[in-house]
Amino acid sequence: TGLTTGQRAVTVQKGPLYRVRGSHVTLWCKVSGYQGPAEQNFQWSIYLPSAPEREVQIVSTVDPSFPYAIYTQRVRGRGIFVERLQGDAVLLHITELQDRDAGEYECHTPNTDERYLGTYSAKTNLSVIADMLLASMAPQALTLTEGDAVELTCEVSKSTAQHTHLSVGWYLLQGAGEHQAEEVLTLSKDFILKPGPSYEQRFLEGDVRLNKVGNTTYKLFVGGVKPSDQGQLYCEAAEWIEDPDETWKDISRKQTERTSLAVVSQGRDVSVEIAAAERSLSEGDTLQLNCMVGAQKSSSRHFKVIWLLDSVEVARVDPHGVLIWEEEYEERAKLGQLRAFKPSNTVYVLTIYEVGLRDKGTYQCSVSEMKTPGDLHSIQTNVSSGIQVSVMPVGDRMRLSVSTSTPRVTAGDALILHCEVQGATGPVSVRWWHLPPQHPGHRVLVATMERDGTLSLGSTYQGGQTWGSLRLEKESSGTFTLVIPSTLDEDDGGQYRCEATQWARGRNWTEKGEAAVTVISMAGLGLHATLRSRIATVRYGQSFELVCQVNTSYTLEEVPASVRWLFQPSPTGASHELVRAFPSGTVLWGTAQPRFQGRAQLAKADTSFRLHIHNALPADEGTYQCEVEVWRRNILPLGQPAASTRSNAVGIKVVLPESKLQVATKDSSVEIASGNAAIECRIEFAQNNSQFAVTWYLLPPLADATPLQVVRASYSSILEYGSEFSSPAQKSRFLSQRVSSNVFQLQILSANLGDQGRYYCVVEEWLWLVDGWYKLGEGTSGRTTLKFKLPGEQLQMERTNHSLLAREGEEATLPCRLQGAHLPGTQLSATWFWVKSNGRDSALLTLSYDGTMEYPQEQLARRLYLRRPSAGDFSLTLSSLERGDAGVYFCQLQQWQQQSEGKDWILRASARSGYTQLTPIPPESTVLSRICSSPSLLNFILYLPLVLILLLALAVFCWYCKFRK
């Protein structure tokens, strides 16, 4: 029955987890310490972000009716199901993740114990993110000849907000798709190149390479294509995220379109044989080797022949017959001790006069066929079988052993190699060679010590700036020690060969020995930086700390390392360098953000850098990153870094002090007969050291009118008028004043009917915080309605509404007439208004009671006329009519009377005319204008359709009556 002792414990996959929309997601859950049957049941539920306290049941292993309605269909269709791994462990499968699947998941196990003891459920969070991975490669159909090279380009990018890694690989699909795709070469998420099984050797030889160009471009190079390479090639990119349990999960995969590759084979009808006149020689004898090439139509073909001794190149003859000796054989060739030539296109000869012990070994000849003599790549290469040549020494024999005290080092460390010579009876010269593994058959001269102790370096190692000052020293014991102070990278690894030559009686004898070393590149050690902060939101004046965690196989104390802290104030702006700390301890502060100096502290530990910022300011809000660089050891001064990495971005938000602003919100009204008006804005509570910016707005009388900005007074008392109030006349009438510490007023001088409406203010609270002014908050006041109280007496005016059509370019007269005569001893003033689309009445002109004329709309002054054919006629003529003159117009008349000689004039009566709707029409609308200008003709046209309809109905009715009879 699986009885156990202890407490029940339910464990679920650790969160939070981030998964891509549309992907197949699994969550594991297991139970331990339970009693009862070995097969336990599981129930999965979710708590959605919109209702975090409400359980929504998803699926159960025991109850088919367990799912809620929103999950029933997906569970029945196997879109969501539970896979049992064993009796007490299951996997929840969501085959196609949706946005609504985000939330907190709970795994519950029903009780099978004798009593409740332990935990019966566990929870984890799952977040659904968008698939931001893109991969593309242009499809091609390529036909290449065997031995050609091909290069394919794949564009891969991601913009996921979370920290993720990419892997990019190429795959070959052969046949009609019935075979599994074969891996060619992949750059893993850990930045390691991994060839497929069939491509390992070609990868080691450098014929299969992957190059990254820029941030998004990956290029696959395959040199010397073979028939086995043909098929369909495609690129596959995967995006990986590290889960809280420190395992990496591929959350998205994308495959590109495919490129078809066909390889045409070349006939391999070339045979190569090697022969020697004598294989067993004594020192001083002559060795002659013949290389015979067998091929059809050999006279018209082009061959390159390379002579090899123990797989190391001795000399080569190109298709033109040009001879090239390797460096160590050049001097002997000049002295006539070596000779190589080409008697014919199928026979090649190598002769060594006065052979020595160094000339013994296995000889081969390699024949490569070229398309043309100047080609760099061969069609095919054939290597002969090896022929063993032995050389018997004449004289005493010496013994040689090679060793190293640094078999495995990190780039930047020193290499120390020992060559111990025993049994030598004469002077000895020593040569050290490097046999790089990435170039098989090639060797590089490191250093030479002649018989007289003269030291010289190979051309590659001269200068001392790359590897430091190389040393080759001879100890009394006969040991020659080579010291390379600083290795560069993994290319410095491989075999190091020591050749010791003994000189005696005019002759010499050479012995060889090798030692292997491995150099680990610092870039290959996986340098990676992660930036984190304990808090993402800080209060003004609070301190915060950023930790740049460096993940690698060495500590920051073991290698020279620097850190550069970057700051990006806004998402669209550029990043600025805050500070840089060098390996020497020198700290260099950036000039773009000088406020950080004095408030920031830098610290360094074994695996991290820390930036501590005191007294956070609002300007500190933004995105931070760290960039870490490491150098090879033992090299001064520092040059280019051996490896570098930039961390993820961490956003810091600085919260300003809370605003305490309170503005009076009660509605009120102001009623005046004429003259000036004052609108009040009162602050009921605010901080003592705050400053205020006040913006006044007007809501015109129309119900759907848009608020108009009248004037804004900044916290520094700078006035800024709205577009409707920006004319000099308006600026002189509307003023914002601060009448006390908590009261602001909008003064309206010489108020008129066009100023009617509801006024309110918006108050902004500003506070000085160390480095500048910052807005803490704002408040909006109640509405104050401005009304005009008209005198008891009213003027009698014509108040009929009119609709007027007039042609553009001509003039239009808008009626405004007084009915009856005005009182003796009084004077009349008239103001014409134009109601714009925003609902505000805009004054066009004012005729004062003293006869003066004002034009608030200066641009219209030359087209406005008051002709006044009679004393009570104030009709307005608008000349040179334009399309933009359309709108509603009305006039206001006021009657003024002087109290007595020398006294002020007071308003006795006022009245407003009816509205006139003015519609300009284009000049070509001649017929329409005639119709509209003739009321009788217009009425006839308007009623004509109705008359025709009535006549038609009457005819139908008569026909119907006749038919019934």
JSON list of C-alpha atoms in Angstrom, two decimals, residues 665-814:
[
{"chain": "A", "resi": 665, "resn": "THR", "atom": "CA", "xyz": [-14.04, 72.70, -5.54]},
{"chain": "A", "resi": 666, "resn": "LYS", "atom": "CA", "xyz": [-17.33, 74.38, -4.71]},
{"chain": "A", "resi": 667, "resn": "ASP", "atom": "CA", "xyz": [-19.13, 75.92, -7.73]},
{"chain": "A", "resi": 668, "resn": "SER", "atom": "CA", "xyz": [-20.06, 79.63, -7.59]},
{"chain": "A", "resi": 669, "resn": "SER", "atom": "CA", "xyz": [-21.18, 82.50, -9.82]},
{"chain": "A", "resi": 670, "resn": "VAL", "atom": "CA", "xyz": [-20.26, 86.15, -10.40]},
{"chain": "A", "resi": 671, "resn": "GLU", "atom": "CA", "xyz": [-22.87, 88.55, -11.77]},
{"chain": "A", "resi": 672, "resn": "ILE", "atom": "CA", "xyz": [-21.99, 92.05, -13.04]},
{"chain": "A", "resi": 673, "resn": "ALA", "atom": "CA", "xyz": [-23.81, 94.75, -14.95]},
{"chain": "A", "resi": 674, "resn": "SER", "atom": "CA", "xyz": [-20.68, 96.12, -16.63]},
{"chain": "A", "resi": 675, "resn": "GLY", "atom": "CA", "xyz": [-17.07, 96.98, -15.90]},
{"chain": "A", "resi": 676, "resn": "ASN", "atom": "CA", "xyz": [-14.53, 94.52, -14.44]},
{"chain": "A", "resi": 677, "resn": "ALA", "atom": "CA", "xyz": [-14.98, 91.00, -13.09]},
{"chain": "A", "resi": 678, "resn": "ALA", "atom": "CA", "xyz": [-12.82, 88.91, -10.72]},
{"chain": "A", "resi": 679, "resn": "ILE", "atom": "CA", "xyz": [-12.80, 85.08, -10.60]},
{"chain": "A", "resi": 680, "resn": "GLU", "atom": "CA", "xyz": [-11.31, 83.53, -7.46]},
{"chain": "A", "resi": 681, "resn": "CYS", "atom": "CA", "xyz": [-9.19, 80.34, -7.07]},
{"chain": "A", "resi": 682, "resn": "ARG", "atom": "CA", "xyz": [-8.54, 79.30, -3.45]},
{"chain": "A", "resi": 683, "resn": "ILE", "atom": "CA", "xyz": [-5.95, 76.81, -2.13]},
{"chain": "A", "resi": 684, "resn": "GLU", "atom": "CA", "xyz": [-7.28, 75.16, 1.02]},
{"chain": "A", "resi": 685, "resn": "PHE", "atom": "CA", "xyz": [-4.12, 73.22, 1.98]},
{"chain": "A", "resi": 686, "resn": "ALA", "atom": "CA", "xyz": [-0.54, 72.77, 0.70]},
{"chain": "A", "resi": 687, "resn": "GLN", "atom": "CA", "xyz": [2.99, 72.31, 2.01]},
{"chain": "A", "resi": 688, "resn": "ASN", "atom": "CA", "xyz": [4.60, 75.48, 3.34]},
{"chain": "A", "resi": 689, "resn": "ASN", "atom": "CA", "xyz": [7.59, 75.47, 0.98]},
{"chain": "A", "resi": 690, "resn": "SER", "atom": "CA", "xyz": [5.63, 74.75, -2.22]},
{"chain": "A", "resi": 691, "resn": "GLN", "atom": "CA", "xyz": [5.26, 77.04, -5.22]},
{"chain": "A", "resi": 692, "resn": "PHE", "atom": "CA", "xyz": [2.23, 77.06, -7.49]},
{"chain": "A", "resi": 693, "resn": "ALA", "atom": "CA", "xyz": [1.47, 77.33, -11.17]},
{"chain": "A", "resi": 694, "resn": "VAL", "atom": "CA", "xyz": [-2.10, 78.38, -11.97]},
{"chain": "A", "resi": 695, "resn": "THR", "atom": "CA", "xyz": [-3.84, 77.84, -15.32]},
{"chain": "A", "resi": 696, "resn": "TRP", "atom": "CA", "xyz": [-7.23, 79.49, -15.96]},
{"chain": "A", "resi": 697, "resn": "TYR", "atom": "CA", "xyz": [-9.75, 77.89, -18.30]},
{"chain": "A", "resi": 698, "resn": "LEU", "atom": "CA", "xyz": [-13.06, 79.06, -19.81]},
{"chain": "A", "resi": 699, "resn": "LEU", "atom": "CA", "xyz": [-15.96, 76.77, -20.70]},
{"chain": "A", "resi": 700, "resn": "PRO", "atom": "CA", "xyz": [-18.07, 78.75, -23.26]},
{"chain": "A", "resi": 701, "resn": "PRO", "atom": "CA", "xyz": [-21.88, 78.66, -22.82]},
{"chain": "A", "resi": 702, "resn": "LEU", "atom": "CA", "xyz": [-22.42, 75.96, -25.48]},
{"chain": "A", "resi": 703, "resn": "ALA", "atom": "CA", "xyz": [-23.06, 72.56, -23.88]},
{"chain": "A", "resi": 704, "resn": "ASP", "atom": "CA", "xyz": [-20.41, 70.66, -25.86]},
{"chain": "A", "resi": 705, "resn": "ALA", "atom": "CA", "xyz": [-17.85, 73.44, -25.91]},
{"chain": "A", "resi": 706, "resn": "THR", "atom": "CA", "xyz": [-14.15, 72.61, -25.42]},
{"chain": "A", "resi": 707, "resn": "PRO", "atom": "CA", "xyz": [-12.36, 74.26, -22.48]},
{"chain": "A", "resi": 708, "resn": "LEU", "atom": "CA", "xyz": [-10.22, 77.18, -23.63]},
{"chain": "A", "resi": 709, "resn": "GLN", "atom": "CA", "xyz": [-6.98, 78.10, -21.91]},
{"chain": "A", "resi": 710, "resn": "VAL", "atom": "CA", "xyz": [-7.09, 81.72, -20.89]},
{"chain": "A", "resi": 711, "resn": "VAL", "atom": "CA", "xyz": [-3.73, 82.25, -19.21]},
{"chain": "A", "resi": 712, "resn": "ARG", "atom": "CA", "xyz": [-1.15, 80.22, -17.26]},
{"chain": "A", "resi": 713, "resn": "ALA", "atom": "CA", "xyz": [1.01, 81.74, -14.54]},
{"chain": "A", "resi": 714, "resn": "SER", "atom": "CA", "xyz": [4.01, 79.48, -13.84]},
{"chain": "A", "resi": 715, "resn": "TYR", "atom": "CA", "xyz": [5.55, 79.03, -10.39]},
{"chain": "A", "resi": 716, "resn": "SER", "atom": "CA", "xyz": [8.05, 81.73, -11.47]},
{"chain": "A", "resi": 717, "resn": "SER", "atom": "CA", "xyz": [5.16, 84.12, -12.44]},
{"chain": "A", "resi": 718, "resn": "ILE", "atom": "CA", "xyz": [5.72, 83.83, -16.20]},
{"chain": "A", "resi": 719, "resn": "LEU", "atom": "CA", "xyz": [2.43, 84.32, -18.08]},
{"chain": "A", "resi": 720, "resn": "GLU", "atom": "CA", "xyz": [1.47, 82.19, -21.06]},
{"chain": "A", "resi": 721, "resn": "TYR", "atom": "CA", "xyz": [-1.81, 82.97, -22.86]},
{"chain": "A", "resi": 722, "resn": "GLY", "atom": "CA", "xyz": [-3.96, 80.52, -24.78]},
{"chain": "A", "resi": 723, "resn": "SER", "atom": "CA", "xyz": [-4.39, 80.88, -28.52]},
{"chain": "A", "resi": 724, "resn": "GLU", "atom": "CA", "xyz": [-7.86, 82.47, -28.16]},
{"chain": "A", "resi": 725, "resn": "PHE", "atom": "CA", "xyz": [-6.53, 85.08, -25.74]},
{"chain": "A", "resi": 726, "resn": "SER", "atom": "CA", "xyz": [-3.13, 85.83, -27.28]},
{"chain": "A", "resi": 727, "resn": "SER", "atom": "CA", "xyz": [-4.01, 89.12, -29.05]},
{"chain": "A", "resi": 728, "resn": "PRO", "atom": "CA", "xyz": [-2.72, 92.33, -27.43]},
{"chain": "A", "resi": 729, "resn": "ALA", "atom": "CA", "xyz": [-6.31, 93.45, -26.73]},
{"chain": "A", "resi": 730, "resn": "GLN", "atom": "CA", "xyz": [-7.14, 90.20, -24.92]},
{"chain": "A", "resi": 731, "resn": "LYS", "atom": "CA", "xyz": [-3.86, 90.14, -22.97]},
{"chain": "A", "resi": 732, "resn": "SER", "atom": "CA", "xyz": [-4.62, 93.65, -21.66]},
{"chain": "A", "resi": 733, "resn": "ARG", "atom": "CA", "xyz": [-8.04, 92.52, -20.35]},
{"chain": "A", "resi": 734, "resn": "PHE", "atom": "CA", "xyz": [-7.24, 89.12, -18.76]},
{"chain": "A", "resi": 735, "resn": "LEU", "atom": "CA", "xyz": [-4.74, 89.13, -15.87]},
{"chain": "A", "resi": 736, "resn": "SER", "atom": "CA", "xyz": [-3.81, 86.45, -13.33]},
{"chain": "A", "resi": 737, "resn": "GLN", "atom": "CA", "xyz": [-2.88, 87.77, -9.89]},
{"chain": "A", "resi": 738, "resn": "ARG", "atom": "CA", "xyz": [-1.92, 86.25, -6.54]},
{"chain": "A", "resi": 739, "resn": "VAL", "atom": "CA", "xyz": [-3.78, 88.34, -3.97]},
{"chain": "A", "resi": 740, "resn": "SER", "atom": "CA", "xyz": [-2.65, 86.34, -0.92]},
{"chain": "A", "resi": 741, "resn": "SER", "atom": "CA", "xyz": [-0.63, 83.26, -0.01]},
{"chain": "A", "resi": 742, "resn": "ASN", "atom": "CA", "xyz": [-3.52, 80.95, -0.89]},
{"chain": "A", "resi": 743, "resn": "VAL", "atom": "CA", "xyz": [-5.79, 82.99, -3.19]},
{"chain": "A", "resi": 744, "resn": "PHE", "atom": "CA", "xyz": [-5.36, 83.64, -6.92]},
{"chain": "A", "resi": 745, "resn": "GLN", "atom": "CA", "xyz": [-7.66, 85.84, -9.02]},
{"chain": "A", "resi": 746, "resn": "LEU", "atom": "CA", "xyz": [-8.40, 86.11, -12.72]},
{"chain": "A", "resi": 747, "resn": "GLN", "atom": "CA", "xyz": [-9.10, 89.81, -13.44]},
{"chain": "A", "resi": 748, "resn": "ILE", "atom": "CA", "xyz": [-11.30, 90.49, -16.49]},
{"chain": "A", "resi": 749, "resn": "LEU", "atom": "CA", "xyz": [-11.19, 94.18, -17.39]},
{"chain": "A", "resi": 750, "resn": "SER", "atom": "CA", "xyz": [-14.08, 95.82, -19.33]},
{"chain": "A", "resi": 751, "resn": "ALA", "atom": "CA", "xyz": [-16.00, 92.53, -19.38]},
{"chain": "A", "resi": 752, "resn": "ASN", "atom": "CA", "xyz": [-18.56, 92.06, -22.17]},
{"chain": "A", "resi": 753, "resn": "LEU", "atom": "CA", "xyz": [-21.12, 89.48, -23.18]},
{"chain": "A", "resi": 754, "resn": "GLY", "atom": "CA", "xyz": [-18.45, 87.53, -25.10]},
{"chain": "A", "resi": 755, "resn": "ASP", "atom": "CA", "xyz": [-16.74, 86.79, -21.78]},
{"chain": "A", "resi": 756, "resn": "GLN", "atom": "CA", "xyz": [-19.71, 84.85, -20.41]},
{"chain": "A", "resi": 757, "resn": "GLY", "atom": "CA", "xyz": [-19.19, 81.22, -19.43]},
{"chain": "A", "resi": 758, "resn": "ARG", "atom": "CA", "xyz": [-17.83, 79.02, -16.64]},
{"chain": "A", "resi": 759, "resn": "TYR", "atom": "CA", "xyz": [-14.29, 79.66, -15.41]},
{"chain": "A", "resi": 760, "resn": "TYR", "atom": "CA", "xyz": [-12.08, 77.33, -13.38]},
{"chain": "A", "resi": 761, "resn": "CYS", "atom": "CA", "xyz": [-8.42, 77.00, -12.43]},
{"chain": "A", "resi": 762, "resn": "VAL", "atom": "CA", "xyz": [-5.94, 74.11, -12.38]},
{"chain": "A", "resi": 763, "resn": "VAL", "atom": "CA", "xyz": [-3.29, 74.51, -9.65]},
{"chain": "A", "resi": 764, "resn": "GLU", "atom": "CA", "xyz": [0.05, 72.67, -9.92]},
{"chain": "A", "resi": 765, "resn": "GLU", "atom": "CA", "xyz": [2.16, 72.15, -6.79]},
{"chain": "A", "resi": 766, "resn": "TRP", "atom": "CA", "xyz": [5.95, 72.49, -7.42]},
{"chain": "A", "resi": 767, "resn": "LEU", "atom": "CA", "xyz": [8.76, 71.81, -4.96]},
{"chain": "A", "resi": 768, "resn": "TRP", "atom": "CA", "xyz": [12.51, 72.49, -5.15]},
{"chain": "A", "resi": 769, "resn": "LEU", "atom": "CA", "xyz": [14.42, 69.23, -4.54]},
{"chain": "A", "resi": 770, "resn": "VAL", "atom": "CA", "xyz": [18.21, 69.76, -4.45]},
{"chain": "A", "resi": 771, "resn": "ASP", "atom": "CA", "xyz": [18.78, 69.82, -8.20]},
{"chain": "A", "resi": 772, "resn": "GLY", "atom": "CA", "xyz": [15.62, 71.38, -9.63]},
{"chain": "A", "resi": 773, "resn": "TRP", "atom": "CA", "xyz": [11.89, 72.03, -9.47]},
{"chain": "A", "resi": 774, "resn": "TYR", "atom": "CA", "xyz": [9.59, 69.00, -9.54]},
{"chain": "A", "resi": 775, "resn": "LYS", "atom": "CA", "xyz": [5.83, 68.81, -9.92]},
{"chain": "A", "resi": 776, "resn": "LEU", "atom": "CA", "xyz": [4.24, 66.93, -7.01]},
{"chain": "A", "resi": 777, "resn": "GLY", "atom": "CA", "xyz": [0.60, 67.06, -8.07]},
{"chain": "A", "resi": 778, "resn": "GLU", "atom": "CA", "xyz": [-2.26, 69.22, -9.21]},
{"chain": "A", "resi": 779, "resn": "GLY", "atom": "CA", "xyz": [-5.85, 70.09, -8.31]},
{"chain": "A", "resi": 780, "resn": "THR", "atom": "CA", "xyz": [-8.83, 71.52, -10.20]},
{"chain": "A", "resi": 781, "resn": "SER", "atom": "CA", "xyz": [-11.18, 74.09, -8.71]},
{"chain": "A", "resi": 782, "resn": "GLY", "atom": "CA", "xyz": [-14.96, 74.28, -8.97]},
{"chain": "A", "resi": 783, "resn": "ARG", "atom": "CA", "xyz": [-16.66, 76.23, -11.78]},
{"chain": "A", "resi": 784, "resn": "THR", "atom": "CA", "xyz": [-17.39, 79.97, -11.42]},
{"chain": "A", "resi": 785, "resn": "THR", "atom": "CA", "xyz": [-20.12, 81.18, -13.80]},
{"chain": "A", "resi": 786, "resn": "LEU", "atom": "CA", "xyz": [-19.79, 84.75, -15.09]},
{"chain": "A", "resi": 787, "resn": "LYS", "atom": "CA", "xyz": [-23.22, 86.38, -15.77]},
{"chain": "A", "resi": 788, "resn": "PHE", "atom": "CA", "xyz": [-24.31, 89.86, -16.85]},
{"chain": "A", "resi": 789, "resn": "LYS", "atom": "CA", "xyz": [-27.11, 91.59, -14.93]},
{"chain": "A", "resi": 790, "resn": "LEU", "atom": "CA", "xyz": [-29.02, 93.74, -17.42]},
{"chain": "A", "resi": 791, "resn": "PRO", "atom": "CA", "xyz": [-30.84, 96.95, -16.32]},
{"chain": "A", "resi": 792, "resn": "GLY", "atom": "CA", "xyz": [-34.58, 96.94, -15.83]},
{"chain": "A", "resi": 793, "resn": "GLU", "atom": "CA", "xyz": [-35.23, 98.93, -19.02]},
{"chain": "A", "resi": 794, "resn": "GLN", "atom": "CA", "xyz": [-34.78, 96.99, -22.24]},
{"chain": "A", "resi": 795, "resn": "LEU", "atom": "CA", "xyz": [-34.21, 98.26, -25.74]},
{"chain": "A", "resi": 796, "resn": "GLN", "atom": "CA", "xyz": [-36.55, 97.00, -28.40]},
{"chain": "A", "resi": 797, "resn": "MET", "atom": "CA", "xyz": [-34.63, 95.28, -31.20]},
{"chain": "A", "resi": 798, "resn": "GLU", "atom": "CA", "xyz": [-35.49, 93.11, -34.15]},
{"chain": "A", "resi": 799, "resn": "ARG", "atom": "CA", "xyz": [-34.74, 89.55, -32.83]},
{"chain": "A", "resi": 800, "resn": "THR", "atom": "CA", "xyz": [-35.65, 87.54, -35.93]},
{"chain": "A", "resi": 801, "resn": "ASN", "atom": "CA", "xyz": [-33.07, 84.85, -36.87]},
{"chain": "A", "resi": 802, "resn": "HIS", "atom": "CA", "xyz": [-31.80, 84.98, -40.44]},
{"chain": "A", "resi": 803, "resn": "SER", "atom": "CA", "xyz": [-30.03, 82.62, -42.82]},
{"chain": "A", "resi": 804, "resn": "LEU", "atom": "CA", "xyz": [-27.93, 84.38, -45.43]},
{"chain": "A", "resi": 805, "resn": "LEU", "atom": "CA", "xyz": [-26.21, 82.94, -48.53]},
{"chain": "A", "resi": 806, "resn": "ALA", "atom": "CA", "xyz": [-23.62, 85.11, -50.25]},
{"chain": "A", "resi": 807, "resn": "ARG", "atom": "CA", "xyz": [-21.03, 84.50, -52.94]},
{"chain": "A", "resi": 808, "resn": "GLU", "atom": "CA", "xyz": [-17.37, 84.49, -52.06]},
{"chain": "A", "resi": 809, "resn": "GLY", "atom": "CA", "xyz": [-15.62, 87.71, -53.08]},
{"chain": "A", "resi": 810, "resn": "GLU", "atom": "CA", "xyz": [-18.75, 89.81, -52.74]},
{"chain": "A", "resi": 811, "resn": "GLU", "atom": "CA", "xyz": [-20.11, 91.59, -49.66]},
{"chain": "A", "resi": 812, "resn": "ALA", "atom": "CA", "xyz": [-22.81, 90.57, -47.18]},
{"chain": "A", "resi": 813, "resn": "THR", "atom": "CA", "xyz": [-24.87, 92.80, -44.84]},
{"chain": "A", "resi": 814, "resn": "LEU", "atom": "CA", "xyz": [-25.86, 91.42, -41.43]}
]
